[in-house]
PDB file of C-alpha atoms in Angstrom:
ATOM      1  CA  UNK A   1      31.058  -2.203 -47.026  1.00 39.00           C
ATOM      2  CA  UNK A   2      33.082  -0.689 -44.218  1.00 38.00           C
ATOM      3  CA  UNK A   3      35.761   2.001 -44.340  1.00 38.00           C
ATOM      4  CA  UNK A   4      39.284   1.228 -43.192  1.00 39.00           C
ATOM      5  CA  UNK A   5      41.479   4.253 -42.645  1.00 36.00           C
ATOM      6  CA  UNK A   6      45.207   4.387 -42.186  1.00 37.00           C
ATOM      7  CA  UNK A   7      47.364   7.300 -41.139  1.00 34.00           C
ATOM      8  CA  UNK A   8      49.768   6.752 -44.016  1.00 36.00           C
ATOM      9  CA  UNK A   9      49.827   4.732 -47.184  1.00 41.00           C
ATOM     10  CA  UNK A  10      53.226   3.980 -48.642  1.00 43.00           C
ATOM     11  CA  UNK A  11      53.633   2.558 -52.096  1.00 45.00           C
ATOM     12  CA  UNK A  12      56.913   2.284 -53.930  1.00 41.00           C
ATOM     13  CA  UNK A  13      57.113   1.447 -57.596  1.00 41.00           C
ATOM     14  CA  UNK A  14      59.641  -1.319 -56.924  1.00 40.00           C
ATOM     15  CA  UNK A  15      56.967  -3.074 -54.828  1.00 44.00           C
ATOM     16  CA  UNK A  16      54.699  -3.311 -57.886  1.00 43.00           C
ATOM     17  CA  UNK A  17      56.110  -6.649 -58.959  1.00 42.00           C
ATOM     18  CA  UNK A  18      53.617  -9.480 -59.280  1.00 47.00           C
ATOM     19  CA  UNK A  19      54.469 -13.027 -58.382  1.00 62.00           C
ATOM     20  CA  UNK A  20      51.006 -14.212 -59.389  1.00 81.00           C
ATOM     21  CA  UNK A  21      50.221 -16.550 -56.484  1.00 86.00           C
ATOM     22  CA  UNK A  22      46.811 -14.890 -56.084  1.00 87.00           C
ATOM     23  CA  UNK A  23      45.574 -15.781 -59.559  1.00 86.00           C
ATOM     24  CA  UNK A  24      42.628 -18.152 -59.456  1.00 89.00           C
ATOM     25  CA  UNK A  25      38.908 -18.410 -58.802  1.00 89.00           C
ATOM     26  CA  UNK A  26      37.095 -18.593 -55.465  1.00 88.00           C
ATOM     27  CA  UNK A  27      33.527 -19.851 -55.117  1.00 89.00           C
ATOM     28  CA  UNK A  28      31.869 -17.244 -52.918  1.00 86.00           C
ATOM     29  CA  UNK A  29      30.034 -18.494 -49.824  1.00 89.00           C
ATOM     30  CA  UNK A  30      27.805 -15.399 -49.770  1.00 89.00           C
ATOM     31  CA  UNK A  31      26.616 -15.053 -53.356  1.00 88.00           C
ATOM     32  CA  UNK A  32      27.476 -18.502 -54.760  1.00 87.00           C
ATOM     33  CA  UNK A  33      29.340 -17.061 -57.746  1.00 88.00           C
ATOM     34  CA  UNK A  34      32.981 -17.156 -58.781  1.00 89.00           C
ATOM     35  CA  UNK A  35      35.286 -14.276 -57.865  1.00 85.00           C
ATOM     36  CA  UNK A  36      38.806 -13.722 -59.153  1.00 85.00           C
ATOM     37  CA  UNK A  37      41.591 -13.733 -56.567  1.00 86.00           C
ATOM     38  CA  UNK A  38      42.589 -16.570 -54.245  1.00 90.00           C
ATOM     39  CA  UNK A  39      43.512 -14.009 -51.553  1.00 91.00           C
ATOM     40  CA  UNK A  40      40.810 -11.514 -52.516  1.00 91.00           C
ATOM     41  CA  UNK A  41      41.078  -8.639 -54.948  1.00 94.00           C
ATOM     42  CA  UNK A  42      41.566  -4.874 -54.933  1.00 96.00           C
ATOM     43  CA  UNK A  43      40.922  -1.992 -57.278  1.00 96.00           C
ATOM     44  CA  UNK A  44      42.001   1.631 -57.500  1.00 97.00           C
ATOM     45  CA  UNK A  45      39.284   4.282 -57.455  1.00 98.00           C
ATOM     46  CA  UNK A  46      41.363   7.196 -58.689  1.00 97.00           C
ATOM     47  CA  UNK A  47      39.912  10.702 -58.387  1.00 96.00           C
ATOM     48  CA  UNK A  48      41.230  13.662 -60.395  1.00 94.00           C
ATOM     49  CA  UNK A  49      40.841  16.525 -57.935  1.00 92.00           C
ATOM     50  CA  UNK A  50      42.037  19.180 -60.416  1.00 90.00           C
ATOM     51  CA  UNK A  51      39.014  18.706 -62.694  1.00 89.00           C
ATOM     52  CA  UNK A  52      35.671  20.430 -62.126  1.00 91.00           C
ATOM     53  CA  UNK A  53      33.666  18.426 -61.464  1.00 94.00           C
ATOM     54  CA  UNK A  54      35.985  15.814 -59.962  1.00 93.00           C
ATOM     55  CA  UNK A  55      36.337  12.758 -62.203  1.00 95.00           C
ATOM     56  CA  UNK A  56      37.208   9.113 -61.616  1.00 96.00           C
ATOM     57  CA  UNK A  57      39.128   6.780 -63.896  1.00 96.00           C
ATOM     58  CA  UNK A  58      37.058   3.975 -65.414  1.00 98.00           C
ATOM     59  CA  UNK A  59      38.477   1.095 -67.409  1.00 96.00           C
ATOM     60  CA  UNK A  60      36.591  -0.718 -70.153  1.00 96.00           C
ATOM     61  CA  UNK A  61      37.520  -4.347 -69.536  1.00 93.00           C
ATOM     62  CA  UNK A  62      38.744  -6.197 -72.621  1.00 92.00           C
ATOM     63  CA  UNK A  63      36.264  -8.761 -73.935  1.00 92.00           C
ATOM     64  CA  UNK A  64      38.406 -11.746 -72.879  1.00 91.00           C
ATOM     65  CA  UNK A  65      38.726 -10.661 -69.223  1.00 88.00           C
ATOM     66  CA  UNK A  66      36.477 -11.363 -66.239  1.00 85.00           C
ATOM     67  CA  UNK A  67      33.613  -8.897 -66.677  1.00 87.00           C
ATOM     68  CA  UNK A  68      34.761  -8.167 -70.219  1.00 90.00           C
ATOM     69  CA  UNK A  69      32.887  -5.402 -72.024  1.00 95.00           C
ATOM     70  CA  UNK A  70      31.924  -3.635 -68.801  1.00 96.00           C
ATOM     71  CA  UNK A  71      33.411  -0.563 -67.147  1.00 97.00           C
ATOM     72  CA  UNK A  72      35.295  -1.160 -63.920  1.00 97.00           C
ATOM     73  CA  UNK A  73      38.182   0.059 -61.814  1.00 97.00           C
ATOM     74  CA  UNK A  74      41.730  -0.964 -62.621  1.00 96.00           C
ATOM     75  CA  UNK A  75      42.343  -3.869 -60.281  1.00 94.00           C
ATOM     76  CA  UNK A  76      42.748  -7.562 -59.774  1.00 92.00           C
ATOM     77  CA  UNK A  77      43.886 -10.379 -57.535  1.00 92.00           C
ATOM     78  CA  UNK A  78      45.936  -9.817 -54.393  1.00 93.00           C
ATOM     79  CA  UNK A  79      49.086 -11.869 -54.093  1.00 92.00           C
ATOM     80  CA  UNK A  80      49.751 -13.482 -50.707  1.00 89.00           C
ATOM     81  CA  UNK A  81      52.361 -10.908 -49.677  1.00 90.00           C
ATOM     82  CA  UNK A  82      50.358  -7.821 -50.690  1.00 92.00           C
ATOM     83  CA  UNK A  83      48.198  -5.361 -48.827  1.00 94.00           C
ATOM     84  CA  UNK A  84      45.122  -4.049 -50.652  1.00 95.00           C
ATOM     85  CA  UNK A  85      46.915  -0.739 -51.315  1.00 95.00           C
ATOM     86  CA  UNK A  86      49.937  -2.473 -52.845  1.00 94.00           C
ATOM     87  CA  UNK A  87      47.745  -4.757 -54.964  1.00 94.00           C
ATOM     88  CA  UNK A  88      45.544  -1.897 -56.210  1.00 95.00           C
ATOM     89  CA  UNK A  89      48.618   0.218 -57.004  1.00 94.00           C
ATOM     90  CA  UNK A  90      50.330  -2.685 -58.792  1.00 93.00           C
ATOM     91  CA  UNK A  91      47.245  -3.565 -60.826  1.00 91.00           C
ATOM     92  CA  UNK A  92      46.666   0.081 -61.795  1.00 92.00           C
ATOM     93  CA  UNK A  93      50.305   0.384 -62.832  1.00 92.00           C
ATOM     94  CA  UNK A  94      50.108  -2.831 -64.898  1.00 92.00           C
ATOM     95  CA  UNK A  95      46.807  -1.905 -66.565  1.00 92.00           C
ATOM     96  CA  UNK A  96      47.021   1.895 -66.920  1.00 93.00           C
ATOM     97  CA  UNK A  97      50.678   2.853 -66.481  1.00 91.00           C
ATOM     98  CA  UNK A  98      49.828   5.109 -63.535  1.00 91.00           C
ATOM     99  CA  UNK A  99      52.804   5.685 -61.260  1.00 90.00           C
ATOM    100  CA  UNK A 100      51.760   5.074 -57.619  1.00 91.00           C
ATOM    101  CA  UNK A 101      54.186   7.788 -56.503  1.00 89.00           C
ATOM    102  CA  UNK A 102      51.885  10.363 -58.180  1.00 90.00           C
ATOM    103  CA  UNK A 103      48.922   9.423 -55.968  1.00 92.00           C
ATOM    104  CA  UNK A 104      47.666  10.308 -52.502  1.00 93.00           C
ATOM    105  CA  UNK A 105      46.000   7.286 -50.936  1.00 94.00           C
ATOM    106  CA  UNK A 106      42.961   8.257 -48.864  1.00 95.00           C
ATOM    107  CA  UNK A 107      40.952   5.220 -47.717  1.00 94.00           C
ATOM    108  CA  UNK A 108      40.134   1.561 -48.269  1.00 94.00           C
ATOM    109  CA  UNK A 109      36.597   0.207 -48.426  1.00 93.00           C
ATOM    110  CA  UNK A 110      36.029  -3.520 -48.008  1.00 93.00           C
ATOM    111  CA  UNK A 111      33.216  -5.475 -49.641  1.00 92.00           C
ATOM    112  CA  UNK A 112      33.552  -8.612 -47.495  1.00 90.00           C
ATOM    113  CA  UNK A 113      31.900 -11.793 -48.753  1.00 89.00           C
ATOM    114  CA  UNK A 114      33.214 -14.033 -45.959  1.00 90.00           C
ATOM    115  CA  UNK A 115      35.667 -16.259 -47.822  1.00 90.00           C
ATOM    116  CA  UNK A 116      36.496 -13.542 -50.385  1.00 88.00           C
ATOM    117  CA  UNK A 117      36.825  -9.768 -50.240  1.00 93.00           C
ATOM    118  CA  UNK A 118      37.176  -6.867 -52.666  1.00 94.00           C
ATOM    119  CA  UNK A 119      38.970  -3.781 -51.375  1.00 96.00           C
ATOM    120  CA  UNK A 120      38.404  -0.494 -53.175  1.00 97.00           C
ATOM    121  CA  UNK A 121      41.321   1.863 -52.578  1.00 97.00           C
ATOM    122  CA  UNK A 122      40.420   5.531 -52.998  1.00 97.00           C
ATOM    123  CA  UNK A 123      43.293   7.728 -54.134  1.00 96.00           C
ATOM    124  CA  UNK A 124      43.589  11.302 -55.381  1.00 96.00           C
ATOM    125  CA  UNK A 125      45.689  12.732 -58.172  1.00 90.00           C
ATOM    126  CA  UNK A 126      45.891  16.519 -58.345  1.00 74.00           C
ATOM    127  CA  UNK A 127      47.321  16.773 -61.829  1.00 79.00           C
ATOM    128  CA  UNK A 128      46.942  15.037 -65.154  1.00 71.00           C
ATOM    129  CA  UNK A 129      48.323  11.600 -64.397  1.00 83.00           C
ATOM    130  CA  UNK A 130      49.528   9.704 -67.432  1.00 78.00           C
ATOM    131  CA  UNK A 131      46.897   6.957 -67.841  1.00 87.00           C
ATOM    132  CA  UNK A 132      46.925   4.780 -70.938  1.00 80.00           C
ATOM    133  CA  UNK A 133      45.997   1.214 -71.934  1.00 85.00           C
ATOM    134  CA  UNK A 134      49.218  -0.357 -70.641  1.00 82.00           C
ATOM    135  CA  UNK A 135      48.256  -3.976 -71.269  1.00 86.00           C
ATOM    136  CA  UNK A 136      45.650  -6.057 -73.073  1.00 86.00           C
ATOM    137  CA  UNK A 137      43.213  -6.032 -70.117  1.00 88.00           C
ATOM    138  CA  UNK A 138      42.149  -2.457 -70.936  1.00 90.00           C
ATOM    139  CA  UNK A 139      40.086  -1.724 -74.047  1.00 93.00           C
ATOM    140  CA  UNK A 140      39.623   1.945 -73.078  1.00 95.00           C
ATOM    141  CA  UNK A 141      40.167   4.346 -70.180  1.00 96.00           C
ATOM    142  CA  UNK A 142      38.059   7.416 -69.409  1.00 96.00           C
ATOM    143  CA  UNK A 143      37.930  10.164 -66.805  1.00 95.00           C
ATOM    144  CA  UNK A 144      34.247  10.292 -65.850  1.00 97.00           C
ATOM    145  CA  UNK A 145      32.472  12.867 -63.635  1.00 97.00           C
ATOM    146  CA  UNK A 146      31.282  11.239 -60.392  1.00 95.00           C
ATOM    147  CA  UNK A 147      27.616  11.829 -61.130  1.00 95.00           C
ATOM    148  CA  UNK A 148      27.879  10.178 -64.580  1.00 98.00           C
ATOM    149  CA  UNK A 149      29.481   6.872 -63.522  1.00 98.00           C
ATOM    150  CA  UNK A 150      26.089   5.233 -62.934  1.00 95.00           C
ATOM    151  CA  UNK A 151      25.164   5.734 -66.606  1.00 97.00           C
ATOM    152  CA  UNK A 152      27.937   3.377 -67.755  1.00 98.00           C
ATOM    153  CA  UNK A 153      27.548  -0.386 -68.178  1.00 98.00           C
ATOM    154  CA  UNK A 154      29.431  -1.163 -64.972  1.00 98.00           C
ATOM    155  CA  UNK A 155      30.967  -4.454 -63.884  1.00 95.00           C
ATOM    156  CA  UNK A 156      28.357  -6.091 -61.590  1.00 93.00           C
ATOM    157  CA  UNK A 157      30.574  -5.741 -58.502  1.00 92.00           C
ATOM    158  CA  UNK A 158      31.117  -2.024 -59.097  1.00 96.00           C
ATOM    159  CA  UNK A 159      27.447  -1.481 -59.927  1.00 96.00           C
ATOM    160  CA  UNK A 160      26.441  -3.071 -56.597  1.00 94.00           C
ATOM    161  CA  UNK A 161      28.824  -0.956 -54.514  1.00 95.00           C
ATOM    162  CA  UNK A 162      28.809   2.339 -56.464  1.00 97.00           C
ATOM    163  CA  UNK A 163      25.944   4.020 -54.529  1.00 96.00           C
ATOM    164  CA  UNK A 164      27.969   3.704 -51.328  1.00 94.00           C
ATOM    165  CA  UNK A 165      31.360   4.302 -52.928  1.00 96.00           C
ATOM    166  CA  UNK A 166      30.306   7.624 -54.456  1.00 95.00           C
ATOM    167  CA  UNK A 167      29.438   8.917 -50.985  1.00 94.00           C
ATOM    168  CA  UNK A 168      32.861   7.890 -49.675  1.00 94.00           C
ATOM    169  CA  UNK A 169      34.570   9.546 -52.638  1.00 95.00           C
ATOM    170  CA  UNK A 170      32.653  12.770 -51.975  1.00 94.00           C
ATOM    171  CA  UNK A 171      33.678  12.584 -48.303  1.00 92.00           C
ATOM    172  CA  UNK A 172      37.325  12.071 -49.321  1.00 93.00           C
ATOM    173  CA  UNK A 173      37.145  15.296 -51.326  1.00 93.00           C
ATOM    174  CA  UNK A 174      36.164  17.169 -48.167  1.00 90.00           C
ATOM    175  CA  UNK A 175      39.134  15.906 -46.131  1.00 79.00           C
TER     176      UNK A 175
END
């Protein structure tokens, strides 16, 4: 996983409209499993900086979804016209009702599999953002202290990258 930094991240709510051309499965060259997202996928790793300790938002995936019954980040397939930040913001808005205008986008971390990639977008919220189960993909949402995330039954992709992601989240809290 490698960090990608940008000087500014701009997300407007009117850009959070899905056209769905990214929906579909890709057979991964690296791990020989299926991944969701014809153009890759992105998720929002949202950090509440006003809580002590800092907490991240986890989503319990509905049983019928990819990775159903596991805890993950709000996220999903990129559409062809989207950047990872736009896709992560759109997916979080669709799944949790979080307004992208309430967030400060900090960094993007890419888990590149060659013919498929998952981008984790780290963002901060300094106040109680209004997160709720906005569609049927979410069975539950929880704010979880950073050091407790590993105790949850995580989606396999998040479980594999969490040890590195937690370090990047901690670094983002210092900047």
